CSV table of C-alpha atoms in Angstrom, one decimal:
chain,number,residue,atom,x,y,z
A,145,UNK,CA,2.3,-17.0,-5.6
A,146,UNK,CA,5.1,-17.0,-2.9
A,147,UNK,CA,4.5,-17.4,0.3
A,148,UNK,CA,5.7,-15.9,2.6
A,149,UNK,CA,3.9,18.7,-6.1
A,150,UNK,CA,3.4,20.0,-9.3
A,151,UNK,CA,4.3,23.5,-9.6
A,152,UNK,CA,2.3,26.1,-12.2
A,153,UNK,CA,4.5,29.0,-13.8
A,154,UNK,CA,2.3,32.1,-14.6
A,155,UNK,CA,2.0,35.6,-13.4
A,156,UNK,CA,0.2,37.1,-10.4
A,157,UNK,CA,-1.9,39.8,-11.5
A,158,UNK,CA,-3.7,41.9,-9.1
A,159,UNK,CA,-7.7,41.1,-8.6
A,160,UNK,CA,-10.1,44.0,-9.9
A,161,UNK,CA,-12.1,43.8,-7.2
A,162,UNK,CA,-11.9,43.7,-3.1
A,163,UNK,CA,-13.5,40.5,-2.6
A,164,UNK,CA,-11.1,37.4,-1.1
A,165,UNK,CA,-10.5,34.6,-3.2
A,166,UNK,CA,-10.2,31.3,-1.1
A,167,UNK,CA,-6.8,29.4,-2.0
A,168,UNK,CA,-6.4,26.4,-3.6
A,169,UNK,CA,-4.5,24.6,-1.0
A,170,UNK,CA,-6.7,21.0,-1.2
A,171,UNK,CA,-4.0,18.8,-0.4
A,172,UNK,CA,-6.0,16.6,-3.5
A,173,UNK,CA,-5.4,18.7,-6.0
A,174,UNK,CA,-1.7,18.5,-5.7
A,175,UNK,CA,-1.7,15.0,-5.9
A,176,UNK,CA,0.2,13.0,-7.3
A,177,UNK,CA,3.2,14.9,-5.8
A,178,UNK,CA,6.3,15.5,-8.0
A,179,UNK,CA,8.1,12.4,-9.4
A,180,UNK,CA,5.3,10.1,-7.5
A,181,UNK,CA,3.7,7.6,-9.9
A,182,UNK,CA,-0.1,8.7,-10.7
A,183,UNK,CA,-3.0,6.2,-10.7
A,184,UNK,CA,-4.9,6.4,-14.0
A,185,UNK,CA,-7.8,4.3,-13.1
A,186,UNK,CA,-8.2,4.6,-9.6
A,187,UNK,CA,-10.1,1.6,-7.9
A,188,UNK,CA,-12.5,1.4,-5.5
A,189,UNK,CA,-11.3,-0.4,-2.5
A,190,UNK,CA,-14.5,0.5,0.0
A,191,UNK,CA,-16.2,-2.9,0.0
A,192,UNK,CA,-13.1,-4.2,1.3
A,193,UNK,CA,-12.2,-1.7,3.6
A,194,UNK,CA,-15.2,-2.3,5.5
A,195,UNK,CA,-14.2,-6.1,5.5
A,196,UNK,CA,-10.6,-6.1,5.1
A,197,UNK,CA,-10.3,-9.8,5.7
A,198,UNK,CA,-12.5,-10.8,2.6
A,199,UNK,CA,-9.2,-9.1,0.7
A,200,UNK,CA,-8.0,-12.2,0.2
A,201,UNK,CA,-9.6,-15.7,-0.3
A,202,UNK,CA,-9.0,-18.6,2.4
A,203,UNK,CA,-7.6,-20.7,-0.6
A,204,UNK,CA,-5.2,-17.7,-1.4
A,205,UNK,CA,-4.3,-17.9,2.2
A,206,UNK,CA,-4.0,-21.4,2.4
A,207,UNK,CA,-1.7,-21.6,-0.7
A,208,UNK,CA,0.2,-18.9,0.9
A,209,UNK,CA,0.7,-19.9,4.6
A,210,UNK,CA,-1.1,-23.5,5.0
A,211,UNK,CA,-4.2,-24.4,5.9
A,212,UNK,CA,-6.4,-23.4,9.2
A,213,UNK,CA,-4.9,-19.8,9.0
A,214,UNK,CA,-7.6,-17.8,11.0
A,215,UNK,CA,-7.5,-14.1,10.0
A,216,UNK,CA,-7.5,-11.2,12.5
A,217,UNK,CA,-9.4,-7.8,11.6
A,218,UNK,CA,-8.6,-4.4,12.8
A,219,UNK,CA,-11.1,-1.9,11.9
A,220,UNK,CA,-10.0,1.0,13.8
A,221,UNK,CA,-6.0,0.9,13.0
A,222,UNK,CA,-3.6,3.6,13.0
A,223,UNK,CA,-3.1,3.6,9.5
A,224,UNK,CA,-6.9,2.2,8.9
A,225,UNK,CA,-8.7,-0.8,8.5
A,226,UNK,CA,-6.7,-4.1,8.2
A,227,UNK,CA,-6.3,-7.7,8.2
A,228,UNK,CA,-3.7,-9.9,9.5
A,229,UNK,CA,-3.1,-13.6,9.0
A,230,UNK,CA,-0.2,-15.6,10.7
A,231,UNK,CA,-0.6,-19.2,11.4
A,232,UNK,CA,-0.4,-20.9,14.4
A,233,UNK,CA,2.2,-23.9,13.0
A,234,UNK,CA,4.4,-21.5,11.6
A,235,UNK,CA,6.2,-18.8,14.1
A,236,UNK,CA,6.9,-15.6,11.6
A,237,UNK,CA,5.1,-16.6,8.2
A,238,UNK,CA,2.6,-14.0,7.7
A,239,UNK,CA,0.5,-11.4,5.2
A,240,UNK,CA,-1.1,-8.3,6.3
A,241,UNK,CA,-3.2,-6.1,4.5
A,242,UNK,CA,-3.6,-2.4,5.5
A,243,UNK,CA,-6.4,0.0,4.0
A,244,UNK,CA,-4.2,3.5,4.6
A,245,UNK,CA,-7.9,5.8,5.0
A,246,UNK,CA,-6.1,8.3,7.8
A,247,UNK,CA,-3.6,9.9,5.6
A,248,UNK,CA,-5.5,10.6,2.0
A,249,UNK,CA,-2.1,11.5,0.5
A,250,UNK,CA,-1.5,8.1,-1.6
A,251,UNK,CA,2.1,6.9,-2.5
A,252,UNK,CA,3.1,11.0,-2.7
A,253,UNK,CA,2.9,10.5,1.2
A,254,UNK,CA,5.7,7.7,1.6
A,255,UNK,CA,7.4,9.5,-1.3
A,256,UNK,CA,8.0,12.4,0.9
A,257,UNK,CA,9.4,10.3,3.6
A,258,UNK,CA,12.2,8.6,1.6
A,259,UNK,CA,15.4,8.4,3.2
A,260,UNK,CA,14.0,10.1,6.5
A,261,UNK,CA,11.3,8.2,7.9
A,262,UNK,CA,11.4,5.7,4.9
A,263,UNK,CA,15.1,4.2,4.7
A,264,UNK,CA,14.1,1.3,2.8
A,265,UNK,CA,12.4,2.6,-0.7
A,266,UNK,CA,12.7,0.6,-3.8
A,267,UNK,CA,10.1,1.7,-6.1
A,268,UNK,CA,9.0,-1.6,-8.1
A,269,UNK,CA,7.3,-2.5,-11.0
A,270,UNK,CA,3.9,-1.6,-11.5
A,271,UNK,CA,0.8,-4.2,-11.8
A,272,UNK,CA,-1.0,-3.7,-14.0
A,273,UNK,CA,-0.4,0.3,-14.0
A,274,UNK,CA,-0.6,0.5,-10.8
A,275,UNK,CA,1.9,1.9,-8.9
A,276,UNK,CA,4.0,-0.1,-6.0
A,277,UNK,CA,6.8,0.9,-3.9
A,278,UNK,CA,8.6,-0.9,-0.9
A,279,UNK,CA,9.5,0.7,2.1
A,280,UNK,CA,10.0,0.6,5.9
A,281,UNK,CA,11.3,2.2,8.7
A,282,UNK,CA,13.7,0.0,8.6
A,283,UNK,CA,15.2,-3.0,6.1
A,284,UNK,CA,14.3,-6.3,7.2
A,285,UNK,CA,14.4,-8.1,4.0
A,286,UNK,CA,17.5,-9.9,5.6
A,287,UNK,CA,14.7,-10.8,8.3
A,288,UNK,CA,11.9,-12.2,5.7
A,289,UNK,CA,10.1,-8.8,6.3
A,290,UNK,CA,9.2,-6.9,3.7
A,291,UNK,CA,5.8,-4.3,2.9
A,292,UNK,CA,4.8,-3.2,-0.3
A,293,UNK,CA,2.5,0.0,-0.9
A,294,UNK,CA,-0.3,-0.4,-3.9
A,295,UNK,CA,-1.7,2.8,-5.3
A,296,UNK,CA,-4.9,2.6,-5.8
A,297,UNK,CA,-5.8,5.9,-6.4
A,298,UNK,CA,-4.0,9.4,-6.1
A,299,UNK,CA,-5.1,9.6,-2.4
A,300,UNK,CA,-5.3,5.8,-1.5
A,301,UNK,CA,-2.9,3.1,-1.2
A,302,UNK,CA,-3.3,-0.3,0.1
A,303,UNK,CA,-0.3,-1.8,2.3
A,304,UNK,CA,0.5,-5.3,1.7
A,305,UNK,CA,3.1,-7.0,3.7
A,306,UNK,CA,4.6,-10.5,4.1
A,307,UNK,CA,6.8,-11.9,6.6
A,308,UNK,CA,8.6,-15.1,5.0
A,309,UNK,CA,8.6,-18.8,7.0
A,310,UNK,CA,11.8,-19.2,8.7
A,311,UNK,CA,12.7,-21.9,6.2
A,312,UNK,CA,12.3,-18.9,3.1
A,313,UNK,CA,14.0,-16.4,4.4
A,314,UNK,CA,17.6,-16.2,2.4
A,315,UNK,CA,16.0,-18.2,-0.4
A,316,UNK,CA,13.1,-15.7,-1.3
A,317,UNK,CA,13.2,-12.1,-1.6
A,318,UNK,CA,10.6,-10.6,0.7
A,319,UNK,CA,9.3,-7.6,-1.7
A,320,UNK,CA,9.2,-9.7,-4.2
A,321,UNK,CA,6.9,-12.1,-2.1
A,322,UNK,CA,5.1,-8.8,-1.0
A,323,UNK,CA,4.7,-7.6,-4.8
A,324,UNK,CA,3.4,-11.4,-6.1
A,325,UNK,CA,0.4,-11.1,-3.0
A,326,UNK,CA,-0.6,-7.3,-3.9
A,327,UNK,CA,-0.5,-8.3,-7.5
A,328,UNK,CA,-3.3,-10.9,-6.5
A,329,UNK,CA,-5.2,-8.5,-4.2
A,330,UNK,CA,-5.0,-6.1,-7.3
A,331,UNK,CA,-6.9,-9.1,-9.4
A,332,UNK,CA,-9.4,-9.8,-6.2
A,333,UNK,CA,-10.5,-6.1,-6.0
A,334,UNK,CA,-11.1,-6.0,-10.0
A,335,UNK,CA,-13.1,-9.5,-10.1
A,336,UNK,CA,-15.5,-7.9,-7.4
């Protein structure tokens, strides 16, 4: 570890009959969106969202930013439930983990925001199968900075983002930090 919308072609035929049909317009069932990467075995990240700090182990934390880290929960986030660890020694090294339970639009969401509200977008490897893009509002890999969402289902992702020591940054490539940490978090939420 480093530290650190489909469409559907037919034809409209009138109904026989007066009654209303409700439309299909469950933002679910057009998910994945077009060209986003679909989860094929979605996981279930619940247990962890209602203790986002047990995401990670205190020896994963320790190999990653040093001993004594202590972690700092968020339940009621913007984005959802999260955990942050930063320790005191060090002034930028740092991993979050964010549970994204507002939005319930998966990876299609920051998909649709490339380029706009998304500048930085590198889609990366999968783990595993599962999906992972980088992205941000801005770059700051230059900075050490960089987050990494997980998809772990077609509604669900799970941010995970690292902030390199000031002695990494230039010599490790933040994302790829970012993509080695969700890689273990993927392994954590399959060994529970």
């Amino acid at each position: 570890m480093a530290a650190c919308t489909t469409t559907q072609n037919g034809t409209a035929t009138p109904s026989q009959t007066d009654s209303v049909t409700p439309s299909t317009s469950d933002p679910d069932s057009q998910l994945p969106g077009a060209g986003v990467p679909g989860v094929a075995i979605p996981i279930d990240t619940t247990q962890f969202q209602q203790k986002p700090c047990t995401t990670l182990t205190d020896a994963q934390i320790a190999e990653l930013l040093g001993p004594n880290v202590e972690p700092k929960e968020e339940q009621t986030g913007e984005a959802g439930p999260s955990c942050f660890w930063h320790p005191k020694s060090v002034t930028q090294a740092a991993v979050s983990v964010i549970y994204a339970t507002k939005n319930r639009r998966g990876l299609t969401s920051i998909y649709q925001q490339q380029g706009t509200t998304f500048p930085l977008f590198i889609p990366m490897d999968p783990i595993d199968g599962y999906p992972t893009v980088a992205y941000g509002q801005a770059d700051l890999r230059s900075k050490g900075n960089c987050a990494i969402a997980l998809g772990t289902s077609n509604q669900d992702i799970v941010d995970v983002s690292v902030g390199l020591s000031e002695g990494n940054i230039g010599k490790k490539d933040p994302c790829a930090a970012a993509h080695e940490v969700a890689a273990t978090v993927l392994n954590n939420f399959r060994a529970r």
